[in-house]
């Protein structure tokens, strides 16, 4: 079973306790009536869908119940790091280099 | 709070009696006063009013006499107290916390307890609980919400071979029956 580190509980927990919450760091426009249709559609529907490291939200549903962010590799399903909501997005290129050198 | 006095008899959803088999004892928990407290800023006032310091460390519990506070989230605690406190404690906590933003909800009727103890308790629970339950990974006093097959439970280790399971009452027979089935199977082997 996949173990995911919950940054709130500060421990590795089984994936069964978690729910996926979509891509992370997508801010809703502060004034929706001022953005163009294209920008609004982009906010609503378009996600990055990378092959590689993906920053996403997860919720520790059957645990502390909190949302947090995780960097997961979409090919290997490996969780590279997790961090609390509100913390800055990690440098993905540095993480990718670290993964590459650890091979 | 209304002044009307309504006394609701609390009936256990579990019809089974306490029993031991193959080194594991299953006991339906006695009725308790259960409160859910939300709000990190209310924790300090709650420490004194409740009588036990609410744990700030993740997945820990604190006990004082027959009262226990279980950490469920960074601003969420499950408070357990004997039923004799049911008349006074919710009101005294509410007035002690009046200055801090919080939510205090009485969930006494929502959930019930199943007590599991004995030497075979870890493998029994691990039939349905995906957490590592060795004492090194899950020490005495640790408490957490987790899942038990398809039911959400709060698992609290009260002794090196004793666990307290908090489960919503509609799920209680389901959890009990699964424990009973595996206990019988383990005893037969």
Short mmCIF file of C-alpha atoms in Angstrom, two decimals:
data_model
loop_
_atom_site.label_atom_id
_atom_site.label_comp_id
_atom_site.label_asym_id
_atom_site.label_seq_id
_atom_site.Cartn_x
_atom_site.Cartn_y
_atom_site.Cartn_z
CA UNK A 1 0.00 0.00 0.00
CA UNK A 2 1.15 3.52 -0.81
CA UNK A 3 2.17 5.53 2.25
CA UNK A 4 1.57 9.28 2.13
CA UNK A 5 3.14 11.61 4.64
CA UNK A 6 0.53 13.91 6.17
CA UNK A 7 2.25 17.21 7.05
CA UNK A 8 -0.38 17.95 9.69
CA UNK A 9 -0.24 14.57 11.46
CA UNK A 10 3.54 14.53 10.81
CA UNK A 11 3.53 10.83 9.97
CA UNK A 12 3.22 8.38 7.08
CA UNK A 13 -0.34 7.16 6.66
CA UNK A 14 -1.93 4.61 4.31
CA UNK A 15 -3.39 6.00 1.09
CA UNK A 16 -6.84 4.60 1.96
CA UNK A 17 -7.24 7.49 4.40
CA UNK A 18 -6.75 10.15 1.71
CA UNK A 19 -8.80 11.77 -1.04
CA UNK A 20 -7.42 13.52 -4.09
CA UNK A 21 -8.32 17.19 -4.44
CA UNK A 22 -7.14 18.31 -7.89
CA UNK A 23 -4.26 20.53 -8.93
CA UNK A 24 -2.86 22.85 -6.25
CA UNK A 25 -2.03 26.57 -6.29
CA UNK A 26 -4.93 27.61 -8.50
CA UNK A 27 -6.12 30.96 -7.20
CA UNK A 28 -9.63 32.13 -7.96
CA UNK A 29 -9.57 35.57 -9.62
CA UNK A 30 -10.30 38.19 -6.96
CA UNK A 31 -12.89 39.92 -9.12
CA UNK A 32 -14.45 37.39 -11.54
CA UNK A 33 -16.49 40.05 -13.34
CA UNK A 34 -13.29 41.79 -14.49
CA UNK A 35 -11.57 38.81 -16.15
CA UNK A 36 -12.13 37.84 -19.77
CA UNK A 37 -14.09 34.74 -20.76
CA UNK A 38 -10.83 33.06 -21.78
CA UNK A 39 -9.19 33.70 -18.41
CA UNK A 40 -12.29 32.52 -16.57
CA UNK A 41 -12.53 29.34 -18.66
CA UNK A 42 -8.82 28.81 -18.03
CA UNK A 43 -9.36 29.09 -14.28
CA UNK A 44 -12.39 26.77 -14.34
CA UNK A 45 -11.37 24.03 -16.71
CA UNK A 46 -7.77 23.98 -17.84
CA UNK A 47 -5.19 22.08 -15.81
CA UNK A 48 -1.54 21.32 -16.55
CA UNK A 49 -1.75 17.49 -16.77
CA UNK A 50 2.04 16.95 -16.90
CA UNK A 51 3.93 13.72 -17.43
CA UNK A 52 6.21 13.98 -14.43
CA UNK A 53 6.01 16.02 -11.24
CA UNK A 54 2.56 17.38 -10.45
CA UNK A 55 1.60 19.69 -7.58
CA UNK A 56 -1.78 18.65 -6.20
CA UNK A 57 -4.12 18.96 -3.26
CA UNK A 58 -4.93 16.02 -1.04
CA UNK A 59 -7.20 15.70 1.94
CA UNK A 60 -6.52 13.44 4.91
CA UNK A 61 -10.21 12.55 5.04
CA UNK A 62 -10.07 9.66 7.51
CA UNK A 63 -7.42 11.28 9.69
CA UNK A 64 -6.96 14.91 10.66
CA UNK A 65 -9.40 15.94 7.91
CA UNK A 66 -7.13 18.72 6.61
CA UNK A 67 -6.18 19.63 3.05
CA UNK A 68 -2.49 19.78 2.20
CA UNK A 69 -0.38 19.91 -0.95
CA UNK A 70 1.76 17.17 -2.43
CA UNK A 71 4.23 16.78 -5.27
CA UNK A 72 3.58 13.47 -7.00
CA UNK A 73 5.19 11.90 -10.04
CA UNK A 74 2.37 11.07 -12.46
CA UNK A 75 4.26 8.19 -14.08
CA UNK A 76 5.64 6.38 -11.04
CA UNK A 77 2.93 7.55 -8.58
CA UNK A 78 5.74 8.43 -6.18
CA UNK A 79 5.06 11.16 -3.61
CA UNK A 80 8.17 13.33 -3.67
CA UNK A 81 7.14 15.72 -0.92
CA UNK A 82 4.10 16.98 0.96
CA UNK A 83 3.60 20.33 2.68
CA UNK A 84 0.87 22.28 4.45
CA UNK A 85 -1.62 24.43 2.59
CA UNK A 86 -0.46 28.03 2.44
CA UNK A 87 3.22 27.15 2.16
CA UNK A 88 4.95 28.18 -1.09
CA UNK A 89 5.08 25.88 -4.07
CA UNK A 90 8.41 23.94 -4.07
CA UNK A 91 10.95 24.27 -6.85
CA UNK A 92 9.94 21.39 -9.16
CA UNK A 93 13.12 21.49 -11.24
CA UNK A 94 15.30 21.10 -8.14
CA UNK A 95 13.11 18.20 -6.98
CA UNK A 96 13.34 16.55 -10.41
CA UNK A 97 17.15 16.87 -10.38
CA UNK A 98 17.26 15.36 -6.91
CA UNK A 99 15.10 12.44 -8.05
CA UNK A 100 17.33 11.93 -11.09
CA UNK A 101 20.55 11.88 -9.05
CA UNK A 102 19.04 9.49 -6.48
CA UNK A 103 18.44 6.89 -9.17
CA UNK B 1 -30.12 26.40 25.12
CA UNK B 2 -33.80 25.67 25.77
CA UNK B 3 -35.18 25.20 29.25
CA UNK B 4 -37.34 22.24 28.31
CA UNK B 5 -36.21 19.08 30.02
CA UNK B 6 -36.03 16.14 27.68
CA UNK B 7 -34.57 12.97 29.04
CA UNK B 8 -33.71 10.54 26.31
CA UNK B 9 -32.81 7.04 27.37
CA UNK B 10 -29.56 5.97 25.76
CA UNK B 11 -29.69 2.48 24.35
CA UNK B 12 -26.58 0.78 23.04
CA UNK B 13 -26.73 -0.18 19.36
CA UNK B 14 -24.86 -3.34 20.34
CA UNK B 15 -26.88 -6.24 21.64
CA UNK B 16 -23.87 -8.45 22.37
CA UNK B 17 -22.40 -8.91 25.82
CA UNK B 18 -18.73 -8.63 26.71
CA UNK B 19 -16.91 -11.85 25.90
CA UNK B 20 -13.43 -13.34 25.63
CA UNK B 21 -12.18 -15.71 22.98
CA UNK B 22 -8.69 -16.65 21.83
CA UNK B 23 -7.01 -14.07 24.04
CA UNK B 24 -9.17 -11.15 22.92
CA UNK B 25 -11.93 -9.51 24.94
CA UNK B 26 -14.62 -7.47 23.19
CA UNK B 27 -16.68 -5.14 25.38
CA UNK B 28 -19.47 -2.77 24.36
CA UNK B 29 -18.52 0.63 25.80
CA UNK B 30 -20.60 2.17 28.57
CA UNK B 31 -22.51 5.36 27.64
CA UNK B 32 -20.27 8.44 27.80
CA UNK B 33 -20.60 12.17 27.43
CA UNK B 34 -18.92 13.02 24.13
CA UNK B 35 -18.16 16.51 22.93
CA UNK B 36 -16.45 17.72 19.79
CA UNK B 37 -14.56 20.97 20.32
CA UNK B 38 -13.43 22.97 17.29
CA UNK B 39 -11.31 26.11 17.51
CA UNK B 40 -7.61 26.35 18.32
CA UNK B 41 -8.05 29.64 20.19
CA UNK B 42 -10.45 28.03 22.64
CA UNK B 43 -7.98 25.30 23.64
CA UNK B 44 -6.33 27.18 26.50
CA UNK B 45 -9.61 28.07 28.19
CA UNK B 46 -10.76 24.48 27.65
CA UNK B 47 -7.66 23.10 29.41
CA UNK B 48 -8.78 24.53 32.74
CA UNK B 49 -12.51 24.08 32.28
CA UNK B 50 -12.20 20.45 31.17
CA UNK B 51 -9.53 19.56 33.73
CA UNK B 52 -7.20 17.82 31.28
CA UNK B 53 -4.80 19.68 29.00
CA UNK B 54 -6.00 19.28 25.43
CA UNK B 55 -3.14 17.66 23.48
CA UNK B 56 -1.48 20.04 20.99
CA UNK B 57 0.74 17.31 19.56
CA UNK B 58 -0.84 15.46 16.62
CA UNK B 59 -2.56 12.14 17.33
CA UNK B 60 -2.13 12.22 21.11
CA UNK B 61 -4.53 12.08 24.01
CA UNK B 62 -4.60 13.39 27.55
CA UNK B 63 -6.49 11.95 30.47
CA UNK B 64 -7.45 13.24 33.90
CA UNK B 65 -9.42 10.88 36.09
CA UNK B 66 -12.25 9.54 33.95
CA UNK B 67 -12.02 12.38 31.43
CA UNK B 68 -10.05 12.17 28.21
CA UNK B 69 -9.25 14.58 25.41
CA UNK B 70 -8.29 13.11 22.03
CA UNK B 71 -6.58 15.14 19.28
CA UNK B 72 -8.45 14.72 16.00
CA UNK B 73 -7.11 17.68 14.04
CA UNK B 74 -5.05 20.85 14.62
CA UNK B 75 -8.17 22.62 15.94
CA UNK B 76 -10.39 19.65 16.73
CA UNK B 77 -10.68 17.50 19.84
CA UNK B 78 -12.95 14.72 21.02
CA UNK B 79 -13.71 15.11 24.72
CA UNK B 80 -14.89 12.06 26.64
CA UNK B 81 -16.34 12.21 30.13
CA UNK B 82 -18.49 9.94 32.32
CA UNK B 83 -22.24 10.27 31.83
CA UNK B 84 -22.59 11.76 35.29
CA UNK B 85 -21.00 14.93 33.85
CA UNK B 86 -23.66 15.16 31.13
CA UNK B 87 -25.77 17.70 32.98
CA UNK B 88 -23.03 20.10 34.04
CA UNK B 89 -19.94 19.84 31.80
CA UNK B 90 -21.36 21.07 28.44
CA UNK B 91 -22.73 24.21 30.07
CA UNK B 92 -19.65 24.93 32.17
CA UNK B 93 -17.37 24.43 29.14
CA UNK B 94 -19.57 26.67 27.00
CA UNK B 95 -19.43 29.49 29.52
CA UNK B 96 -15.67 29.10 30.01
CA UNK B 97 -15.13 29.32 26.25
CA UNK B 98 -17.52 32.21 25.64
CA UNK B 99 -14.68 34.66 24.88
CA UNK B 100 -12.95 32.51 22.23
CA UNK B 101 -14.36 31.58 18.81
CA UNK B 102 -15.23 27.91 18.92
CA UNK B 103 -17.83 25.23 18.23
CA UNK B 104 -18.77 22.82 20.97
CA UNK B 105 -21.11 20.04 19.88
CA UNK B 106 -22.58 17.30 22.00
CA UNK B 107 -22.23 14.05 20.02
CA UNK B 108 -23.00 11.65 22.85
CA UNK B 109 -25.81 10.03 20.90
CA UNK B 110 -23.93 9.91 17.62
CA UNK B 111 -21.29 7.40 18.50
CA UNK B 112 -20.57 4.52 20.78
CA UNK B 113 -17.49 2.71 21.99
CA UNK B 114 -16.15 -0.80 21.49
CA UNK B 115 -13.34 -1.82 23.84
CA UNK B 116 -10.90 -4.41 22.54
CA UNK B 117 -8.19 -5.90 24.73
CA UNK B 118 -6.00 -8.96 25.08
CA UNK B 119 -2.78 -10.36 23.71
CA UNK B 120 -4.14 -10.91 20.19
CA UNK B 121 -5.48 -7.40 19.78
CA UNK B 122 -2.98 -6.04 17.25
CA UNK B 123 -3.41 -8.72 14.57
CA UNK B 124 -7.17 -8.63 15.14
CA UNK B 125 -7.43 -4.89 14.48
CA UNK B 126 -4.94 -5.07 11.64
CA UNK B 127 -7.38 -7.30 9.76
CA UNK B 128 -9.24 -4.05 8.94
CA UNK B 129 -7.15 -1.10 10.17
CA UNK B 130 -4.36 -0.16 7.72
CA UNK B 131 -2.13 1.49 10.35
CA UNK B 132 0.95 -0.04 11.95
CA UNK B 133 -0.15 -0.92 15.47
CA UNK B 134 3.10 -2.06 17.12
CA UNK B 135 3.80 -0.19 20.33
CA UNK B 136 6.76 1.58 18.72
CA UNK B 137 4.58 3.02 15.93
CA UNK B 138 1.34 3.41 17.89
CA UNK B 139 2.28 3.96 21.55
CA UNK B 140 -0.09 3.96 24.51
CA UNK B 141 -2.01 7.24 24.52
CA UNK B 142 -1.98 7.66 20.76
CA UNK B 143 -5.37 8.38 19.24
CA UNK B 144 -6.36 9.01 15.66
CA UNK B 145 -9.23 8.96 13.26
CA UNK B 146 -8.75 6.18 10.73
CA UNK B 147 -10.75 3.64 8.81
CA UNK B 148 -11.93 0.18 9.78
CA UNK B 149 -12.79 -1.63 6.55
CA UNK B 150 -15.54 0.73 5.32
CA UNK B 151 -16.31 2.51 8.59
CA UNK B 152 -14.61 5.61 9.91
CA UNK B 153 -13.46 5.16 13.51
CA UNK B 154 -11.39 6.87 16.15
CA UNK B 155 -8.79 4.45 17.43
CA UNK B 156 -7.26 5.15 20.84
CA UNK B 157 -4.65 2.97 22.53
CA UNK B 158 -5.43 2.93 26.23
CA UNK B 159 -2.95 0.21 27.24
CA UNK B 160 -0.22 -1.91 25.68
CA UNK B 161 -2.88 -4.51 24.80
CA UNK B 162 -6.05 -2.42 25.01
CA UNK B 163 -7.77 -0.23 22.44
CA UNK B 164 -10.83 2.00 22.61
CA UNK B 165 -12.75 2.29 19.32
CA UNK B 166 -15.15 5.19 18.83
CA UNK B 167 -17.58 4.45 16.03
CA UNK B 168 -20.81 6.03 14.79
CA UNK B 169 -23.66 4.03 16.24
CA UNK B 170 -25.09 2.97 12.89
CA UNK B 171 -21.70 1.43 12.06
CA UNK B 172 -21.22 -0.19 15.47
CA UNK B 173 -22.87 -3.58 14.71
CA UNK B 174 -20.86 -3.75 11.45
CA UNK B 175 -17.55 -3.17 13.26
CA UNK B 176 -18.51 -5.53 16.07
CA UNK B 177 -19.49 -8.35 13.71
CA UNK B 178 -16.27 -8.02 11.70
CA UNK B 179 -14.18 -8.11 14.89
CA UNK B 180 -16.16 -11.11 16.08
CA UNK B 181 -15.69 -12.97 12.79
CA UNK B 182 -11.92 -12.48 12.73
CA UNK B 183 -11.62 -13.23 16.44
CA UNK B 184 -13.36 -16.56 15.89
CA UNK B 185 -11.16 -17.32 12.90
CA UNK B 186 -7.96 -16.44 14.80
CA UNK B 187 -9.07 -18.57 17.75
CA UNK B 188 -9.77 -21.54 15.46
CA UNK B 189 -6.27 -21.37 13.98
#
